[in-house]
PDB file of C-alpha atoms in Angstrom:
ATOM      1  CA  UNK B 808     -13.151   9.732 -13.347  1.00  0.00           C
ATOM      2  CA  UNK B 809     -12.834   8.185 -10.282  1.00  0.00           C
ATOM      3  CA  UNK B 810      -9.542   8.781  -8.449  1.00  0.00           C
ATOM      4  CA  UNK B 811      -7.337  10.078  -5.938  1.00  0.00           C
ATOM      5  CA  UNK B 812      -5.068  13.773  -6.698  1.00  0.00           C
ATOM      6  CA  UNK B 813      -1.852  14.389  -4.798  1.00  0.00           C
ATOM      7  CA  UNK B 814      -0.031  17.451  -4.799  1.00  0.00           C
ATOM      8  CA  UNK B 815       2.897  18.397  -5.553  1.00  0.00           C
ATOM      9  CA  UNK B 816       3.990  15.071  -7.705  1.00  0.00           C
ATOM     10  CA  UNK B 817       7.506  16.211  -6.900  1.00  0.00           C
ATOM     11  CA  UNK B 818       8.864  18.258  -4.382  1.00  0.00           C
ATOM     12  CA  UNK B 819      12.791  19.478  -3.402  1.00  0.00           C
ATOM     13  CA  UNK B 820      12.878  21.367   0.045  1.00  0.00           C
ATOM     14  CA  UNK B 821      15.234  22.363   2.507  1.00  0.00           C
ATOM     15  CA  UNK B 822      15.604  20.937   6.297  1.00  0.00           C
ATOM     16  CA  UNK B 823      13.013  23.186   8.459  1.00  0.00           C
ATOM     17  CA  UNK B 824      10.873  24.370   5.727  1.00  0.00           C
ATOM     18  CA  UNK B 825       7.305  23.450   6.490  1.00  0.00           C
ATOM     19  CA  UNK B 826       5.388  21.853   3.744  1.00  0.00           C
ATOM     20  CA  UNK B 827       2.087  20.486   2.767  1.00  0.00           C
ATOM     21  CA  UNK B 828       1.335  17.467   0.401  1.00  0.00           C
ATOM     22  CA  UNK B 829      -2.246  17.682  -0.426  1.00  0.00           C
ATOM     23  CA  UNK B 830      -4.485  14.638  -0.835  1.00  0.00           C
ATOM     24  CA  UNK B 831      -8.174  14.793  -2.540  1.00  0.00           C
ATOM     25  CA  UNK B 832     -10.370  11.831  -3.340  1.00  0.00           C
ATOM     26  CA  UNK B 833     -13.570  12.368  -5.770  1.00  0.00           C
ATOM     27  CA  UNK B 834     -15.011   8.935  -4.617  1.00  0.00           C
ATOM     28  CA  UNK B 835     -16.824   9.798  -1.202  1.00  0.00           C
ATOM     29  CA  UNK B 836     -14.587   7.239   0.754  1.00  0.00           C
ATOM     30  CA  UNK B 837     -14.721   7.506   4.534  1.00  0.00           C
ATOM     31  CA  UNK B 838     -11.213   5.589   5.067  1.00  0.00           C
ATOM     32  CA  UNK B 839      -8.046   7.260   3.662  1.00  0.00           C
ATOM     33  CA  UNK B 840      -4.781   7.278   4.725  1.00  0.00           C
ATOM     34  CA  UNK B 841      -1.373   8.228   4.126  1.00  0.00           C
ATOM     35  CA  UNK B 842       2.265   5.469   2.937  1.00  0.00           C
ATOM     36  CA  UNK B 843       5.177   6.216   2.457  1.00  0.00           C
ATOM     37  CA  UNK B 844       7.506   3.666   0.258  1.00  0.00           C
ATOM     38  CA  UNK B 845      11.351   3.367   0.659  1.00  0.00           C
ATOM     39  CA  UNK B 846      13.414   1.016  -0.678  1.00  0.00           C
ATOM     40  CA  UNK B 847      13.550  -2.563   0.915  1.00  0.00           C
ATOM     41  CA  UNK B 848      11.040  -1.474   3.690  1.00  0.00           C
ATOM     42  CA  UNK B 849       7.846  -1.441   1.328  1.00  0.00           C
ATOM     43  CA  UNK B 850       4.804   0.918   2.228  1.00  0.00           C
ATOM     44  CA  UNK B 851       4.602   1.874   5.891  1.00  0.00           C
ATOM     45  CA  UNK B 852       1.595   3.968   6.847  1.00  0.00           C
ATOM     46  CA  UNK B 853       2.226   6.946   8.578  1.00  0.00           C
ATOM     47  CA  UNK B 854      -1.651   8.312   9.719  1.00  0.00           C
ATOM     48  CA  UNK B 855      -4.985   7.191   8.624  1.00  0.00           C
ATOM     49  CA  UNK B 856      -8.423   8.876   9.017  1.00  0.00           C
ATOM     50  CA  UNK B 857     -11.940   6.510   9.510  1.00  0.00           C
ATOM     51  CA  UNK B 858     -14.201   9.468   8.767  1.00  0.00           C
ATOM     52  CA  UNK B 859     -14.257  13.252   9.236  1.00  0.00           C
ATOM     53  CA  UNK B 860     -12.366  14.308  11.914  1.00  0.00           C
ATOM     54  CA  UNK B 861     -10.963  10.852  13.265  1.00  0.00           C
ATOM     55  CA  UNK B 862      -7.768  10.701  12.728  1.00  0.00           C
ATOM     56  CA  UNK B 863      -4.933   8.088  13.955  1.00  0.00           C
ATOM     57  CA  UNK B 864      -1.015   7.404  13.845  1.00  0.00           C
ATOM     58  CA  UNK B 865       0.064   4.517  11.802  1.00  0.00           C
ATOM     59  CA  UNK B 866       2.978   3.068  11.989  1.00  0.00           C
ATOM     60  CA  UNK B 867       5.895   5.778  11.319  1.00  0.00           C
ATOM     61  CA  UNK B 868       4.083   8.886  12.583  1.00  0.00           C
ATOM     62  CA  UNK B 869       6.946  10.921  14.205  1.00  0.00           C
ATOM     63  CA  UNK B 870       7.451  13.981  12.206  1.00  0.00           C
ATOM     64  CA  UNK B 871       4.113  14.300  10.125  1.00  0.00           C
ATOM     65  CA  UNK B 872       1.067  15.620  11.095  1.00  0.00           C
ATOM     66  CA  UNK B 873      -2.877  15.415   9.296  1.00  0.00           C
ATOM     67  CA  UNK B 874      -6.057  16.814   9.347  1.00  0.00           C
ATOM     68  CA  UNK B 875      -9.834  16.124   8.241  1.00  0.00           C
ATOM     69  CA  UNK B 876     -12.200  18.374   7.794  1.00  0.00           C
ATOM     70  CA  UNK B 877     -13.825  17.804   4.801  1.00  0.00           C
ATOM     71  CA  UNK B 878     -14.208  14.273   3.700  1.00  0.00           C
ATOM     72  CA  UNK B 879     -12.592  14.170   0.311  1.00  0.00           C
ATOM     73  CA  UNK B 880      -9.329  15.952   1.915  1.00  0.00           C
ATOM     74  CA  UNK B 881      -6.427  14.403   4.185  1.00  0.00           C
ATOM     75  CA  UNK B 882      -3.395  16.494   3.973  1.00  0.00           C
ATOM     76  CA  UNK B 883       0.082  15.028   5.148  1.00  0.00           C
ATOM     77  CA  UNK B 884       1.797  18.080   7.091  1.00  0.00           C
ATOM     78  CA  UNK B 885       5.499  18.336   7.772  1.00  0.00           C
ATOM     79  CA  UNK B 886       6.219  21.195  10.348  1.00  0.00           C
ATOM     80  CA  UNK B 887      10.001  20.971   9.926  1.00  0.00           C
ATOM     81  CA  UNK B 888      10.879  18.685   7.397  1.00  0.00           C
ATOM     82  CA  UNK B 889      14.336  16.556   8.288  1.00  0.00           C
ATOM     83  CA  UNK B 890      16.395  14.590   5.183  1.00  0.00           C
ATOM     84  CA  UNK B 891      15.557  10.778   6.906  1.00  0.00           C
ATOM     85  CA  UNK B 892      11.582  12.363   5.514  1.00  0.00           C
ATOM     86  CA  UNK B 893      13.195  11.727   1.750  1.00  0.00           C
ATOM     87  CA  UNK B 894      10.622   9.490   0.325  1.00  0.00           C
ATOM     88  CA  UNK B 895       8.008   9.070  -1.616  1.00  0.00           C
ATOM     89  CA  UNK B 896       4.740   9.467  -0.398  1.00  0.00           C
ATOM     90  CA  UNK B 897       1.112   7.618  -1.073  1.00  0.00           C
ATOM     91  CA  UNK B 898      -2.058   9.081  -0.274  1.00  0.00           C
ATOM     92  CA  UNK B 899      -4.948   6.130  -0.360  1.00  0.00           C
ATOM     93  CA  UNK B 900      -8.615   5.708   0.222  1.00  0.00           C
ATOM     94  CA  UNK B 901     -11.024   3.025   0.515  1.00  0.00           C
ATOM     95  CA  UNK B 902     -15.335   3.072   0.956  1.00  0.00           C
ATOM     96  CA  UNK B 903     -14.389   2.612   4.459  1.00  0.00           C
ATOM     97  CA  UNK B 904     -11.644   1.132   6.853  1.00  0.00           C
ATOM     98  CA  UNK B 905     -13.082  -2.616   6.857  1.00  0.00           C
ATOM     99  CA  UNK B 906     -13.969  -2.435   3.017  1.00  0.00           C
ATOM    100  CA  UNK B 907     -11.197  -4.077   0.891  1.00  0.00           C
ATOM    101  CA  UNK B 908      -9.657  -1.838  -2.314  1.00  0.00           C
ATOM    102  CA  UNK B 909      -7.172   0.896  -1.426  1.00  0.00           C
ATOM    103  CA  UNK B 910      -7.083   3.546  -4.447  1.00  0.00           C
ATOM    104  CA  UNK B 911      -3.729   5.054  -4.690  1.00  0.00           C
ATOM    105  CA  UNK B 912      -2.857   8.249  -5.638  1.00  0.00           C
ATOM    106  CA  UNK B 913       0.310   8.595  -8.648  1.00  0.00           C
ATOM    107  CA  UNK B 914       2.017   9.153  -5.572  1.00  0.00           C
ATOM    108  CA  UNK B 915       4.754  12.479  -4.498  1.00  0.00           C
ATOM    109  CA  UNK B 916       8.222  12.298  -4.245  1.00  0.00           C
ATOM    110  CA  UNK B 917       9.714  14.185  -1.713  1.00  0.00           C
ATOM    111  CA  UNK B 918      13.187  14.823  -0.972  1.00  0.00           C
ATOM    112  CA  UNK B 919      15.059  17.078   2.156  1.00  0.00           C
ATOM    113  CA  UNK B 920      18.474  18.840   1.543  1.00  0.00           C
TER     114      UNK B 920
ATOM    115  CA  UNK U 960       1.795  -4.541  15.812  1.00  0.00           C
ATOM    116  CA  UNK U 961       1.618  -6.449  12.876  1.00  0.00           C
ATOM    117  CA  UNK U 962       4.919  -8.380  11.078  1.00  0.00           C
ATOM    118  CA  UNK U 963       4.291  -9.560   7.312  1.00  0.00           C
ATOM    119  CA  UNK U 964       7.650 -10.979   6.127  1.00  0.00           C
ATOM    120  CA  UNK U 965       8.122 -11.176   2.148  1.00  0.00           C
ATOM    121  CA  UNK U 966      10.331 -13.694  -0.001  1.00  0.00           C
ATOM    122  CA  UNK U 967      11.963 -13.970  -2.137  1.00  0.00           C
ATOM    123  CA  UNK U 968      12.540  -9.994  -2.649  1.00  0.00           C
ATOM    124  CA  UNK U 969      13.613 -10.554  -6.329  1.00  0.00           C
ATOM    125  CA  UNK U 970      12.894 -13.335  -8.715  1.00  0.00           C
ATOM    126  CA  UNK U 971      12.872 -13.933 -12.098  1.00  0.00           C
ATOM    127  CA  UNK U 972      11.232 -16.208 -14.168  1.00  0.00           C
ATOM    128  CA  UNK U 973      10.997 -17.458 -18.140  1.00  0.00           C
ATOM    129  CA  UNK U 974       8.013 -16.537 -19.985  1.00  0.00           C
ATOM    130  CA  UNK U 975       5.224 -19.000 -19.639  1.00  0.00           C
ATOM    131  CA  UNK U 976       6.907 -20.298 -16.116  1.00  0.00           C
ATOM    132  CA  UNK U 977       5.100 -20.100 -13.089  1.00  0.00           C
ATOM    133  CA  UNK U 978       6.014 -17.712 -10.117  1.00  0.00           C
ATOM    134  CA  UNK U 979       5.628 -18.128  -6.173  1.00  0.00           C
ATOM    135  CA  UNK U 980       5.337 -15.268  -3.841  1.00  0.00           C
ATOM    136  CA  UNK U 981       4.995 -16.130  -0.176  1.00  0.00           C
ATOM    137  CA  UNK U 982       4.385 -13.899   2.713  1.00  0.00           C
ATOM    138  CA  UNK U 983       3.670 -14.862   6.675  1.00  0.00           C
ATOM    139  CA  UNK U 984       2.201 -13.033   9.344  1.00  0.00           C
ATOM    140  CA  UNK U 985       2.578 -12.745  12.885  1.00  0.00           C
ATOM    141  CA  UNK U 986      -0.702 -11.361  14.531  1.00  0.00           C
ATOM    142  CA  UNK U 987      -3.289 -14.208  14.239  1.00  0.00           C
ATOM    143  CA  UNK U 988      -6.150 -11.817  14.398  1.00  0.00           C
ATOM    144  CA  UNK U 989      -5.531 -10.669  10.764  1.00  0.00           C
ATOM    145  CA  UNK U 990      -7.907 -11.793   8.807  1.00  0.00           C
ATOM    146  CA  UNK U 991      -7.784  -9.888   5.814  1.00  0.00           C
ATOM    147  CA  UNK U 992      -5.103 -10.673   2.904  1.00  0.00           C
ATOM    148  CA  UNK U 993      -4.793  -8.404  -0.364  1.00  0.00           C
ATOM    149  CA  UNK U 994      -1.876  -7.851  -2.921  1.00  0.00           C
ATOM    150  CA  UNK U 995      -0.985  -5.555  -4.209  1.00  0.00           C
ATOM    151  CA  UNK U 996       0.981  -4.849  -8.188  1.00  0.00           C
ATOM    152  CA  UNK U 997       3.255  -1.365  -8.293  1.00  0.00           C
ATOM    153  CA  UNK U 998       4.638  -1.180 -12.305  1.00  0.00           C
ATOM    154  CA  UNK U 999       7.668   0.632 -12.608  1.00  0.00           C
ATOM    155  CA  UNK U1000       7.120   4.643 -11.418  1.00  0.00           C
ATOM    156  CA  UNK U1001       3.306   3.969 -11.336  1.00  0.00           C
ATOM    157  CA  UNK U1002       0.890   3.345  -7.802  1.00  0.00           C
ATOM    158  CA  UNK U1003       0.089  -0.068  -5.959  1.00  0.00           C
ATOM    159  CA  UNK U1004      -2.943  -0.974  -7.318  1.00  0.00           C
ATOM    160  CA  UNK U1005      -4.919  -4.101  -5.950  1.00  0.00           C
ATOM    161  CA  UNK U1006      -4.770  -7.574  -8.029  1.00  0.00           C
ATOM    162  CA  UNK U1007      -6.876 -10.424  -5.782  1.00  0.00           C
ATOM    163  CA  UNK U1008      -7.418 -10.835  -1.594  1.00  0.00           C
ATOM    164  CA  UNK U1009      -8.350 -13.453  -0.008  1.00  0.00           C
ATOM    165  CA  UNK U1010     -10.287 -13.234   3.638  1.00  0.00           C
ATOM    166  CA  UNK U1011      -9.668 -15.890   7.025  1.00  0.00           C
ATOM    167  CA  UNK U1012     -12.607 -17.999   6.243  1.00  0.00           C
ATOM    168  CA  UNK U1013     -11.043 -19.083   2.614  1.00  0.00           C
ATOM    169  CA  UNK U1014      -8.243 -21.118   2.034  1.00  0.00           C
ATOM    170  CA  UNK U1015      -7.995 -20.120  -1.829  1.00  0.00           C
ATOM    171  CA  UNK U1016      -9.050 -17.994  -4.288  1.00  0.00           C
ATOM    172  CA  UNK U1017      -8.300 -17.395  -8.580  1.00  0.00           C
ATOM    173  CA  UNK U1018      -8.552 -15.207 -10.769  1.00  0.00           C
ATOM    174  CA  UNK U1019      -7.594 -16.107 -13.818  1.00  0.00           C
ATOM    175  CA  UNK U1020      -3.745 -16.586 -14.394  1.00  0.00           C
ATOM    176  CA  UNK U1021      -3.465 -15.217 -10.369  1.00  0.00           C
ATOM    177  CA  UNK U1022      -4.394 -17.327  -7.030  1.00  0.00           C
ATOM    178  CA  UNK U1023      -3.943 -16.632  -3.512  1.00  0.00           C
ATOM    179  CA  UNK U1024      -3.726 -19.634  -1.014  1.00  0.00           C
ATOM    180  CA  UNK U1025      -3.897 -18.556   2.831  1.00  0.00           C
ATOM    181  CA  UNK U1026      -2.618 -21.191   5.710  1.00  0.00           C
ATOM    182  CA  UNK U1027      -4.478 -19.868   9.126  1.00  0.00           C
ATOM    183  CA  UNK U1028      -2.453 -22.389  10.703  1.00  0.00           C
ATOM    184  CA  UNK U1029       0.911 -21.389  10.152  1.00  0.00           C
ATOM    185  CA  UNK U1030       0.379 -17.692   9.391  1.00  0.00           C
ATOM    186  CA  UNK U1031       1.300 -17.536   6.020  1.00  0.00           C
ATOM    187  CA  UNK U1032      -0.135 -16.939   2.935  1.00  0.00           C
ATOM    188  CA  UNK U1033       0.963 -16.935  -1.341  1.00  0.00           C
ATOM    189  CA  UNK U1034       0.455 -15.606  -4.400  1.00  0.00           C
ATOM    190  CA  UNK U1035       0.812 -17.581  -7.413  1.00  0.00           C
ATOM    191  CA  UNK U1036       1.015 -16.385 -11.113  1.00  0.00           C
ATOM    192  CA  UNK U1037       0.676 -19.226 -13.709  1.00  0.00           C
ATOM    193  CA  UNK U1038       1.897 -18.751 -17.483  1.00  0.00           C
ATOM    194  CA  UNK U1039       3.761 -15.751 -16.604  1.00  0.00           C
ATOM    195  CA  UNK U1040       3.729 -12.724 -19.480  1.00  0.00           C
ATOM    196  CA  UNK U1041       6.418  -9.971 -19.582  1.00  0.00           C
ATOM    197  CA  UNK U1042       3.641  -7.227 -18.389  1.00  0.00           C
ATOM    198  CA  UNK U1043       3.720  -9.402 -15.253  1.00  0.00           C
ATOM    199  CA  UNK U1044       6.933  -7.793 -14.703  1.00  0.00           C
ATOM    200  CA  UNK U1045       6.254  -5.349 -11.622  1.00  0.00           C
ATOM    201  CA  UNK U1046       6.976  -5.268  -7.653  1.00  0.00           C
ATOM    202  CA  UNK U1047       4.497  -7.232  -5.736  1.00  0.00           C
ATOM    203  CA  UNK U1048       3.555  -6.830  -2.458  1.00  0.00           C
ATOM    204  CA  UNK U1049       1.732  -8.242   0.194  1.00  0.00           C
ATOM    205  CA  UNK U1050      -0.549  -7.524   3.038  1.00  0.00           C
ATOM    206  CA  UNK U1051      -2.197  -7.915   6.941  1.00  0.00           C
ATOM    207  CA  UNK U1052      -4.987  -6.400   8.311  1.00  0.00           C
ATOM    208  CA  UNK U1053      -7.239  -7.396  10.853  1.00  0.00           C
ATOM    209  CA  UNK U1054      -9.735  -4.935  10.620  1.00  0.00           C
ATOM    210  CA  UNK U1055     -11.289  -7.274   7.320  1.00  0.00           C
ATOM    211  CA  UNK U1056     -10.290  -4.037   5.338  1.00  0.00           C
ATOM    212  CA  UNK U1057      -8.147  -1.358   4.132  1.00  0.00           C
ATOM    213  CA  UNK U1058      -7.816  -0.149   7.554  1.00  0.00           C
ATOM    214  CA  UNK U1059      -4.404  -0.346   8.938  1.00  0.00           C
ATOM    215  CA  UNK U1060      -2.839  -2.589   6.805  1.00  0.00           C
ATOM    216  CA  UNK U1061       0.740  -4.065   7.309  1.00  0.00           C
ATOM    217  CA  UNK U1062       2.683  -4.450   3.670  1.00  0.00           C
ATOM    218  CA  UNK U1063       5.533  -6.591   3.305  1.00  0.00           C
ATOM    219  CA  UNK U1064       8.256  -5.535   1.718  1.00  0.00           C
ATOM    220  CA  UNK U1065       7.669  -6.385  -1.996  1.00  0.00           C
ATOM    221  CA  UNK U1066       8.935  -8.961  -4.714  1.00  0.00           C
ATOM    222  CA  UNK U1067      10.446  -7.401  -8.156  1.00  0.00           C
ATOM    223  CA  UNK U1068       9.254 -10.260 -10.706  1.00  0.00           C
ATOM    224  CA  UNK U1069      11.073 -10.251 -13.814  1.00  0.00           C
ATOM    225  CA  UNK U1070       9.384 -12.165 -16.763  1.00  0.00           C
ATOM    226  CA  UNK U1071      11.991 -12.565 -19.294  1.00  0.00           C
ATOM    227  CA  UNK U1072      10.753 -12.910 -22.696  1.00  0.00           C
TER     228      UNK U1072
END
């Protein structure tokens, strides 16, 4: 089945404590990228990735970090994780960046004591 | 960057009514238009886009009318059914893809049986 996996679905952490929320698509799409979605501000993307190893910031990129190394993987990286990072998080890909449908993951909600 | 502006951010409608989403946009080098259906606690997932060099498109009960001119663009959902009932949202990009797209910040239709 096609799709993209996010991990964890849900997540409680603590100011400071690094964390990873993993991102793996099974569709070999070049384009994927990373949302986050809070209330009356909609979906704001914080990096995306064209292809292996080109990455870029989005719109909201202070405090997150990603990687690509493999195609099918674009983790979301938060060195020290601050409460205003409370939100819940989309991972998305598309066949490539000027292709049309972005698959979203079932999304992770994350939230910083 | 891009500035997609939403209204109204609720609305609710009778079953079988008609409902009107509209969205503009600032940058007039977007020229790519999707939107985008989020049910309660699931992901976005893609419902119709429309491209710069058409004015309107349907699907079925759904159709998307774009206005270059004025920068703004609708959604339309004829003989509304209570599993219309969802967030809607909008979207700019002027890559003609996925890439870096702009969301607006979302409609919650209510379809009241």
């Amino acid at each position: 089945e096609a799709q993209v996996t996010q991990n964890p679905r849900y997540l409680i952490t603590v100011t400071g404590k690094k964390l990873t929320v993993t991102c793996s698509q099974n569709m070999n799409h070049e384009y994927m990228s990373w949302y986050r979605q809070d209330p009356g501000l909609g979906l704001r993307q914080i990096y995306y990735s064209m292809n292996v190893e080109v990455t870029d910031k989005g719109d909201v990129p202070e405090g997150y970090k990603v990687s690509r190394k493999e195609k099918r993987n674009f983790p979301l990286i938060l060195e020290s994780p601050s409460p205003n990072q409370t939100s819940l998080y989309f991972c998305a890909s598309s066949l490539s960046g000027s292709t049309g449908e972005l698959f979203f993951g079932e999304g992770s909600r994350l939230t910083v004591l | 960057g891009e500035n997609v502006e939403q209204h109204p951010s609720t609305l609710s409608v009778q079953e079988g009514d008609s409902a009107v989403i509209k969205c503009t946009y600032s940058d007039s080098a977007s020229n790519y238009f999707p939107w985008y259906k989020q049910e309660l606690g699931k992901r976005p997932q893609l419902i119709i886009d429309i491209r710069s060099n058409v004015g309107e498109k349907k699907d079925q009960r759904i159709a998307v009318t774009l206005n270059k001119t004025a920068k703004h663009f609708s959604l339309h959902i004829t003989e509304t059914q209570p599993e219309d009932s969802a967030v809607y949202f909008c979207a700019a990009s002027q890559w003609g893809g996925a890439n870096n797209l702009f969301f607006g910040t979302g409609t919650r239709l209510t379809v009241i049986p």
